[in-house]
Amino acid sequence: MTDETSLELPPLYESLTWLTPISEERAGHLVAFLSDPAPAEVLDMGCGWGELLLRVLTSAPQARGRGVDSAPASIDRARQQALTRGLLNRATFDAMPGAETQARPADAVICIGASQIWGPPVEDAQPLDYGAALRALRALVLPGGRLVYGEAIWSATPHPAATAPLAGRDDEYLSADALREQIRAAGFEVVDDDLASVQEWDVFEAGYRDRFTRWLEAHDAHHPAAGQVRRQYEDQRAAYEEGYRGVLGMAYFCLRG
Ligand SMILES: C[S@@+](CC[C@H](N)C(=O)[O-])C[C@H]1O[C@@H](n2cnc3c(N)ncnc32)[C@H](O)[C@@H]1O
């Protein structure tokens, strides 16, 4: 029997550019929204390995950036990428829970897939507290500043096969329309919004599963953990393809504070 915690899978950044379903075209649109006109400060809450923040800093050469994420390995990767791109003098990355940052408000803010910073951890299988996240973000965006807010939503009515591999409940997410209402109630103006396409999701999910494939390619077929990794791959594939594909969505909002 192999202990799951002792299994070291290749890091997700080896297979994915982003920790969210997003095409290069959409990323370019979000970078343009945040960097034109050029901001002075960019804050990314739940930045992962900081790809979007680093692209905004490349696009806005006078701007300074701060990324916060609770995963130390992602923050290490973000710092390394900042160094490689010559941005370390303008970017700082902090490994810590986002709610403890006491971050200074900024004129450009990013929060993609990280509303749980201000609500229950996703492992608790509770509904996302979008309202708490939006209120906290409102305080982090300077008046007239911009926010790119991306969050999971139901893009179709949830059904049991879709919810089973997630939290098993229909109220885990809102629809995009209901989320837009909460965004406006928090005091933001919606400049534009859009949903990730199924193609963006397919690329993301394939990249997510790729770490299992890479592990299997790097290890002997008789390795004691091989069966477990094959099962994890198959569970993830089935959860998506036979479950939440086309039901779990991702909404991207370009907002003004
Ligand atoms: C879905 S990923 C999105 C990452 C990144 N924003 C992107 O779009 O590529 C969510 C990120 O939130 C981070 N996160 C989760 N809970 C957090 C918390 N309490 N404080 C800070 N970061 C957190 C995770 O480590 C993860 O990197």
mmCIF file of C-alpha atoms and ligand atoms in Angstrom:
data_model
loop_
_atom_site.group_PDB
_atom_site.id
_atom_site.type_symbol
_atom_site.label_atom_id
_atom_site.label_comp_id
_atom_site.label_asym_id
_atom_site.label_seq_id
_atom_site.Cartn_x
_atom_site.Cartn_y
_atom_site.Cartn_z
ATOM 1 C CA MET A 1 0.000 0.000 0.000
ATOM 2 C CA THR A 2 1.472 3.396 -0.935
ATOM 3 C CA ASP A 3 0.786 6.383 1.235
ATOM 4 C CA GLU A 4 -0.838 9.068 -1.008
ATOM 5 C CA THR A 5 1.086 11.820 0.748
ATOM 6 C CA SER A 6 4.441 10.193 -0.099
ATOM 7 C CA LEU A 7 3.669 10.331 -3.821
ATOM 8 C CA GLU A 8 5.509 13.136 -5.540
ATOM 9 C CA LEU A 9 3.824 14.031 -8.794
ATOM 10 C CA PRO A 10 5.484 16.448 -11.228
ATOM 11 C CA PRO A 11 4.485 20.061 -10.460
ATOM 12 C CA LEU A 12 1.437 21.339 -12.339
ATOM 13 C CA TYR A 13 3.408 24.182 -13.930
ATOM 14 C CA GLU A 14 5.279 21.616 -16.031
ATOM 15 C CA SER A 15 2.037 20.838 -17.868
ATOM 16 C CA LEU A 16 0.004 24.027 -17.537
ATOM 17 C CA THR A 17 0.682 27.710 -18.214
ATOM 18 C CA TRP A 18 -2.210 28.710 -15.942
ATOM 19 C CA LEU A 19 -3.969 27.145 -12.991
ATOM 20 C CA THR A 20 -7.290 28.013 -14.588
ATOM 21 C CA PRO A 21 -9.005 27.275 -17.915
ATOM 22 C CA ILE A 22 -7.882 30.219 -20.062
ATOM 23 C CA SER A 23 -6.701 30.577 -23.641
ATOM 24 C CA GLU A 24 -3.774 32.740 -24.722
ATOM 25 C CA GLU A 25 -6.265 35.033 -26.466
ATOM 26 C CA ARG A 26 -8.308 35.554 -23.305
ATOM 27 C CA ALA A 27 -5.155 36.076 -21.229
ATOM 28 C CA GLY A 28 -4.074 38.744 -23.716
ATOM 29 C CA HIS A 29 -7.414 40.512 -23.320
ATOM 30 C CA LEU A 30 -7.112 40.506 -19.504
ATOM 31 C CA VAL A 31 -3.507 41.746 -19.641
ATOM 32 C CA ALA A 32 -4.584 44.588 -21.963
ATOM 33 C CA PHE A 33 -7.449 45.545 -19.643
ATOM 34 C CA LEU A 34 -5.100 45.717 -16.639
ATOM 35 C CA SER A 35 -2.134 47.388 -18.312
ATOM 36 C CA ASP A 36 -3.729 50.074 -20.512
ATOM 37 C CA PRO A 37 -3.733 52.678 -19.061
ATOM 38 C CA ALA A 38 -0.638 51.577 -17.158
ATOM 39 C CA PRO A 39 -1.219 50.953 -13.442
ATOM 40 C CA ALA A 40 1.235 51.947 -10.709
ATOM 41 C CA GLU A 41 0.642 48.822 -8.612
ATOM 42 C CA VAL A 42 -0.695 45.388 -9.456
ATOM 43 C CA LEU A 43 -1.849 43.016 -6.734
ATOM 44 C CA ASP A 44 -2.640 39.344 -7.463
ATOM 45 C CA MET A 45 -4.449 37.496 -4.677
ATOM 46 C CA GLY A 46 -4.096 33.709 -5.057
ATOM 47 C CA CYS A 47 -1.539 34.290 -7.826
ATOM 48 C CA GLY A 48 -0.455 30.662 -8.277
ATOM 49 C CA TRP A 49 2.906 30.869 -10.046
ATOM 50 C CA GLY A 50 2.167 34.463 -11.063
ATOM 51 C CA GLU A 51 1.908 34.125 -14.839
ATOM 52 C CA LEU A 52 -0.786 36.793 -15.331
ATOM 53 C CA LEU A 53 0.864 39.243 -12.926
ATOM 54 C CA LEU A 54 4.243 38.830 -14.670
ATOM 55 C CA ARG A 55 2.653 39.420 -18.072
ATOM 56 C CA VAL A 56 1.000 42.628 -16.804
ATOM 57 C CA LEU A 57 4.367 43.832 -15.462
ATOM 58 C CA THR A 58 5.977 43.088 -18.836
ATOM 59 C CA SER A 59 3.237 45.069 -20.537
ATOM 60 C CA ALA A 60 3.398 47.986 -18.060
ATOM 61 C CA PRO A 61 7.151 48.603 -17.553
ATOM 62 C CA GLN A 62 6.744 51.184 -14.770
ATOM 63 C CA ALA A 63 4.321 49.120 -12.665
ATOM 64 C CA ARG A 64 5.251 47.238 -9.511
ATOM 65 C CA GLY A 65 3.536 43.981 -8.575
ATOM 66 C CA ARG A 66 2.800 41.851 -5.577
ATOM 67 C CA GLY A 67 1.547 38.271 -5.706
ATOM 68 C CA VAL A 68 0.233 36.337 -2.722
ATOM 69 C CA ASP A 69 -0.437 32.616 -2.565
ATOM 70 C CA SER A 70 -0.580 30.092 0.257
ATOM 71 C CA ALA A 71 1.322 27.437 -1.757
ATOM 72 C CA PRO A 72 5.082 27.906 -1.195
ATOM 73 C CA ALA A 73 6.040 25.818 -4.253
ATOM 74 C CA SER A 74 3.982 28.093 -6.527
ATOM 75 C CA ILE A 75 5.546 31.193 -4.978
ATOM 76 C CA ASP A 76 9.054 29.734 -5.504
ATOM 77 C CA ARG A 77 8.184 29.161 -9.142
ATOM 78 C CA ALA A 78 6.797 32.726 -9.459
ATOM 79 C CA ARG A 79 10.028 34.221 -8.077
ATOM 80 C CA GLN A 80 12.120 32.078 -10.398
ATOM 81 C CA GLN A 81 10.022 33.201 -13.385
ATOM 82 C CA ALA A 82 10.311 36.848 -12.313
ATOM 83 C CA LEU A 83 14.094 36.431 -12.202
ATOM 84 C CA THR A 84 14.199 34.754 -15.629
ATOM 85 C CA ARG A 85 12.121 37.584 -17.151
ATOM 86 C CA GLY A 86 14.125 40.368 -15.496
ATOM 87 C CA LEU A 87 11.166 41.435 -13.341
ATOM 88 C CA LEU A 88 12.390 40.614 -9.860
ATOM 89 C CA ASN A 89 13.171 44.287 -9.148
ATOM 90 C CA ARG A 90 9.473 45.129 -9.648
ATOM 91 C CA ALA A 91 7.742 42.000 -8.353
ATOM 92 C CA THR A 92 7.435 40.573 -4.856
ATOM 93 C CA PHE A 93 5.808 37.254 -4.054
ATOM 94 C CA ASP A 94 4.632 36.208 -0.605
ATOM 95 C CA ALA A 95 3.784 32.673 0.484
ATOM 96 C CA MET A 96 1.026 33.184 3.028
ATOM 97 C CA PRO A 97 -2.741 32.915 3.502
ATOM 98 C CA GLY A 98 -4.271 35.766 1.504
ATOM 99 C CA ALA A 99 -6.537 36.898 4.350
ATOM 100 C CA GLU A 100 -3.448 37.653 6.475
ATOM 101 C CA THR A 101 -1.632 39.867 3.971
ATOM 102 C CA GLN A 102 -2.834 43.338 5.014
ATOM 103 C CA ALA A 103 -2.178 44.211 1.377
ATOM 104 C CA ARG A 104 -2.117 47.854 0.307
ATOM 105 C CA PRO A 105 -4.933 48.749 -2.110
ATOM 106 C CA ALA A 106 -3.776 48.829 -5.741
ATOM 107 C CA ASP A 107 -5.045 50.355 -8.970
ATOM 108 C CA ALA A 108 -4.956 46.963 -10.722
ATOM 109 C CA VAL A 109 -6.013 43.815 -8.874
ATOM 110 C CA ILE A 110 -6.295 40.189 -9.996
ATOM 111 C CA CYS A 111 -8.164 37.404 -8.234
ATOM 112 C CA ILE A 112 -8.751 34.299 -10.323
ATOM 113 C CA GLY A 113 -10.096 31.113 -8.776
ATOM 114 C CA ALA A 114 -9.165 32.214 -5.262
ATOM 115 C CA SER A 115 -12.355 33.482 -3.565
ATOM 116 C CA GLN A 116 -11.781 30.825 -0.901
ATOM 117 C CA ILE A 117 -9.135 33.176 0.537
ATOM 118 C CA TRP A 118 -12.042 34.948 2.283
ATOM 119 C CA GLY A 119 -14.327 31.956 2.810
ATOM 120 C CA PRO A 120 -14.198 28.321 3.844
ATOM 121 C CA PRO A 121 -11.336 26.247 2.346
ATOM 122 C CA VAL A 122 -12.425 24.314 -0.763
ATOM 123 C CA GLU A 123 -11.598 21.040 1.046
ATOM 124 C CA ASP A 124 -14.564 21.764 3.372
ATOM 125 C CA ALA A 125 -16.925 21.281 0.401
ATOM 126 C CA GLN A 126 -18.882 24.396 1.385
ATOM 127 C CA PRO A 127 -20.439 26.835 -1.102
ATOM 128 C CA LEU A 128 -18.010 29.526 -2.241
ATOM 129 C CA ASP A 129 -18.538 32.777 -0.331
ATOM 130 C CA TYR A 130 -18.401 35.068 -3.357
ATOM 131 C CA GLY A 131 -19.919 37.941 -1.330
ATOM 132 C CA ALA A 132 -17.140 37.896 1.283
ATOM 133 C CA ALA A 133 -14.513 37.748 -1.474
ATOM 134 C CA LEU A 134 -16.045 40.643 -3.400
ATOM 135 C CA ARG A 135 -16.306 42.847 -0.302
ATOM 136 C CA ALA A 136 -12.668 42.141 0.567
ATOM 137 C CA LEU A 137 -11.588 42.802 -3.012
ATOM 138 C CA ARG A 138 -13.565 46.054 -3.112
ATOM 139 C CA ALA A 139 -11.386 47.296 -0.253
ATOM 140 C CA LEU A 140 -8.240 46.268 -2.162
ATOM 141 C CA VAL A 141 -9.099 48.178 -5.359
ATOM 142 C CA LEU A 142 -8.377 51.921 -5.291
ATOM 143 C CA PRO A 143 -11.301 54.130 -6.404
ATOM 144 C CA GLY A 144 -11.458 54.021 -10.208
ATOM 145 C CA GLY A 145 -9.055 51.059 -10.264
ATOM 146 C CA ARG A 146 -9.523 47.776 -12.139
ATOM 147 C CA LEU A 147 -10.149 44.224 -11.009
ATOM 148 C CA VAL A 148 -9.982 41.022 -13.025
ATOM 149 C CA TYR A 149 -12.142 38.591 -11.109
ATOM 150 C CA GLY A 150 -12.377 34.996 -12.291
ATOM 151 C CA GLU A 151 -14.424 32.419 -10.482
ATOM 152 C CA ALA A 152 -16.078 29.060 -10.916
ATOM 153 C CA ILE A 153 -19.799 29.137 -11.679
ATOM 154 C CA TRP A 154 -22.412 26.675 -12.934
ATOM 155 C CA SER A 155 -22.548 27.141 -16.692
ATOM 156 C CA ALA A 156 -25.457 24.665 -16.906
ATOM 157 C CA THR A 157 -27.915 23.318 -14.360
ATOM 158 C CA PRO A 158 -25.944 21.002 -12.058
ATOM 159 C CA HIS A 159 -26.951 17.331 -12.115
ATOM 160 C CA PRO A 160 -25.869 14.461 -9.839
ATOM 161 C CA ALA A 161 -23.142 13.112 -12.175
ATOM 162 C CA ALA A 162 -21.600 16.604 -12.301
ATOM 163 C CA THR A 163 -21.769 17.397 -8.596
ATOM 164 C CA ALA A 164 -20.713 13.923 -7.345
ATOM 165 C CA PRO A 165 -16.959 14.369 -8.036
ATOM 166 C CA LEU A 166 -17.122 17.955 -6.726
ATOM 167 C CA ALA A 167 -18.703 18.828 -3.365
ATOM 168 C CA GLY A 168 -21.870 16.817 -4.078
ATOM 169 C CA ARG A 169 -24.150 19.823 -3.741
ATOM 170 C CA ASP A 170 -26.042 22.081 -6.148
ATOM 171 C CA ASP A 171 -25.334 25.208 -4.132
ATOM 172 C CA GLU A 172 -21.531 24.953 -4.344
ATOM 173 C CA TYR A 173 -21.495 27.575 -7.125
ATOM 174 C CA LEU A 174 -23.771 30.313 -8.500
ATOM 175 C CA SER A 175 -24.791 30.968 -12.088
ATOM 176 C CA ALA A 176 -22.859 33.716 -13.908
ATOM 177 C CA ASP A 177 -25.961 35.959 -13.800
ATOM 178 C CA ALA A 178 -26.313 35.579 -10.033
ATOM 179 C CA LEU A 179 -22.594 36.240 -9.584
ATOM 180 C CA ARG A 180 -22.837 39.385 -11.739
ATOM 181 C CA GLU A 181 -25.554 40.665 -9.386
ATOM 182 C CA GLN A 182 -23.299 40.098 -6.376
ATOM 183 C CA ILE A 183 -20.464 41.892 -8.163
ATOM 184 C CA ARG A 184 -22.651 44.949 -8.775
ATOM 185 C CA ALA A 185 -23.976 44.821 -5.205
ATOM 186 C CA ALA A 186 -20.364 44.949 -3.967
ATOM 187 C CA GLY A 187 -19.940 48.254 -5.819
ATOM 188 C CA PHE A 188 -18.119 47.274 -9.012
ATOM 189 C CA GLU A 189 -18.982 48.370 -12.543
ATOM 190 C CA VAL A 190 -18.890 45.427 -14.974
ATOM 191 C CA VAL A 191 -16.848 46.490 -18.014
ATOM 192 C CA ASP A 192 -17.097 43.078 -19.657
ATOM 193 C CA ASP A 193 -17.457 39.436 -18.787
ATOM 194 C CA ASP A 194 -17.243 36.071 -20.494
ATOM 195 C CA LEU A 195 -17.237 32.342 -19.769
ATOM 196 C CA ALA A 196 -14.358 29.955 -20.428
ATOM 197 C CA SER A 197 -15.201 27.766 -23.416
ATOM 198 C CA VAL A 198 -15.386 23.966 -23.253
ATOM 199 C CA GLN A 199 -12.182 23.955 -25.366
ATOM 200 C CA GLU A 200 -10.389 26.022 -22.693
ATOM 201 C CA TRP A 201 -11.634 23.530 -20.093
ATOM 202 C CA ASP A 202 -10.500 20.545 -22.188
ATOM 203 C CA VAL A 203 -6.968 21.956 -22.437
ATOM 204 C CA PHE A 204 -6.904 22.706 -18.697
ATOM 205 C CA GLU A 205 -8.162 19.278 -17.672
ATOM 206 C CA ALA A 206 -5.761 17.495 -20.049
ATOM 207 C CA GLY A 207 -2.885 19.505 -18.565
ATOM 208 C CA TYR A 208 -4.072 18.670 -15.069
ATOM 209 C CA ARG A 209 -4.079 14.928 -15.847
ATOM 210 C CA ASP A 210 -0.722 15.178 -17.610
ATOM 211 C CA ARG A 211 1.119 15.034 -14.270
ATOM 212 C CA PHE A 212 -0.162 11.472 -13.791
ATOM 213 C CA THR A 213 0.942 10.498 -17.312
ATOM 214 C CA ARG A 214 4.365 12.050 -16.732
ATOM 215 C CA TRP A 215 4.774 10.160 -13.481
ATOM 216 C CA LEU A 216 3.827 6.868 -15.164
ATOM 217 C CA GLU A 217 6.288 7.526 -18.009
ATOM 218 C CA ALA A 218 9.078 8.228 -15.493
ATOM 219 C CA HIS A 219 8.502 5.109 -13.373
ATOM 220 C CA ASP A 220 8.585 1.371 -13.891
ATOM 221 C CA ALA A 221 5.158 -0.172 -14.582
ATOM 222 C CA HIS A 222 5.657 -2.387 -11.498
ATOM 223 C CA HIS A 223 6.404 0.509 -9.145
ATOM 224 C CA PRO A 224 4.268 0.025 -5.977
ATOM 225 C CA ALA A 225 2.459 3.331 -6.603
ATOM 226 C CA ALA A 226 1.784 2.774 -10.321
ATOM 227 C CA GLY A 227 -1.699 1.346 -9.759
ATOM 228 C CA GLN A 228 -2.671 4.256 -7.563
ATOM 229 C CA VAL A 229 -1.447 6.818 -10.127
ATOM 230 C CA ARG A 230 -3.316 5.051 -12.951
ATOM 231 C CA ARG A 231 -6.474 5.132 -10.795
ATOM 232 C CA GLN A 232 -6.003 8.822 -10.045
ATOM 233 C CA TYR A 233 -5.652 9.536 -13.750
ATOM 234 C CA GLU A 234 -8.769 7.553 -14.565
ATOM 235 C CA ASP A 235 -10.816 9.052 -11.698
ATOM 236 C CA GLN A 236 -9.905 12.555 -12.834
ATOM 237 C CA ARG A 237 -10.721 11.781 -16.475
ATOM 238 C CA ALA A 238 -14.083 10.244 -15.581
ATOM 239 C CA ALA A 239 -14.963 13.029 -13.125
ATOM 240 C CA TYR A 240 -14.546 15.523 -15.936
ATOM 241 C CA GLU A 241 -15.636 13.725 -19.095
ATOM 242 C CA GLU A 242 -18.545 11.836 -17.544
ATOM 243 C CA GLY A 243 -19.329 14.415 -14.872
ATOM 244 C CA TYR A 244 -18.839 18.164 -14.753
ATOM 245 C CA ARG A 245 -17.702 18.888 -18.350
ATOM 246 C CA GLY A 246 -19.939 21.714 -19.612
ATOM 247 C CA VAL A 247 -21.552 22.149 -16.168
ATOM 248 C CA LEU A 248 -18.723 23.540 -14.061
ATOM 249 C CA GLY A 249 -17.796 26.820 -15.711
ATOM 250 C CA MET A 250 -15.382 29.646 -15.174
ATOM 251 C CA ALA A 251 -16.472 33.281 -15.485
ATOM 252 C CA TYR A 252 -14.001 36.110 -16.108
ATOM 253 C CA PHE A 253 -15.095 39.653 -15.198
ATOM 254 C CA CYS A 254 -13.293 42.886 -16.050
ATOM 255 C CA LEU A 255 -14.431 45.326 -13.355
ATOM 256 C CA ARG A 256 -13.955 48.929 -12.357
ATOM 257 C CA GLY A 257 -13.992 50.003 -8.729
HETATM 258 C C1 LIG B 1 -7.408 27.968 -9.112
HETATM 259 S S1 LIG B 1 -5.831 28.465 -8.555
HETATM 260 C C2 LIG B 1 -5.604 29.933 -9.505
HETATM 261 C C3 LIG B 1 -4.194 30.431 -9.564
HETATM 262 C C4 LIG B 1 -3.953 31.677 -10.403
HETATM 263 N N1 LIG B 1 -4.790 32.772 -9.969
HETATM 264 C C5 LIG B 1 -4.193 31.383 -11.861
HETATM 265 O O1 LIG B 1 -5.190 31.851 -12.414
HETATM 266 O O2 LIG B 1 -3.365 30.686 -12.480
HETATM 267 C C6 LIG B 1 -6.181 29.088 -6.929
HETATM 268 C C7 LIG B 1 -4.954 29.556 -6.164
HETATM 269 O O3 LIG B 1 -5.379 30.074 -4.901
HETATM 270 C C8 LIG B 1 -4.430 29.695 -3.937
HETATM 271 N N2 LIG B 1 -5.075 29.754 -2.609
HETATM 272 C C9 LIG B 1 -6.050 28.944 -2.107
HETATM 273 N N3 LIG B 1 -6.377 29.303 -0.864
HETATM 274 C C10 LIG B 1 -5.594 30.373 -0.560
HETATM 275 C C11 LIG B 1 -5.452 31.198 0.596
HETATM 276 N N4 LIG B 1 -6.200 30.998 1.670
HETATM 277 N N5 LIG B 1 -4.553 32.198 0.549
HETATM 278 C C12 LIG B 1 -3.792 32.411 -0.554
HETATM 279 N N6 LIG B 1 -3.876 31.663 -1.674
HETATM 280 C C13 LIG B 1 -4.759 30.658 -1.670
HETATM 281 C C14 LIG B 1 -4.014 28.299 -4.346
HETATM 282 O O4 LIG B 1 -2.761 27.930 -3.791
HETATM 283 C C15 LIG B 1 -3.967 28.442 -5.862
HETATM 284 O O5 LIG B 1 -2.693 28.822 -6.322
#
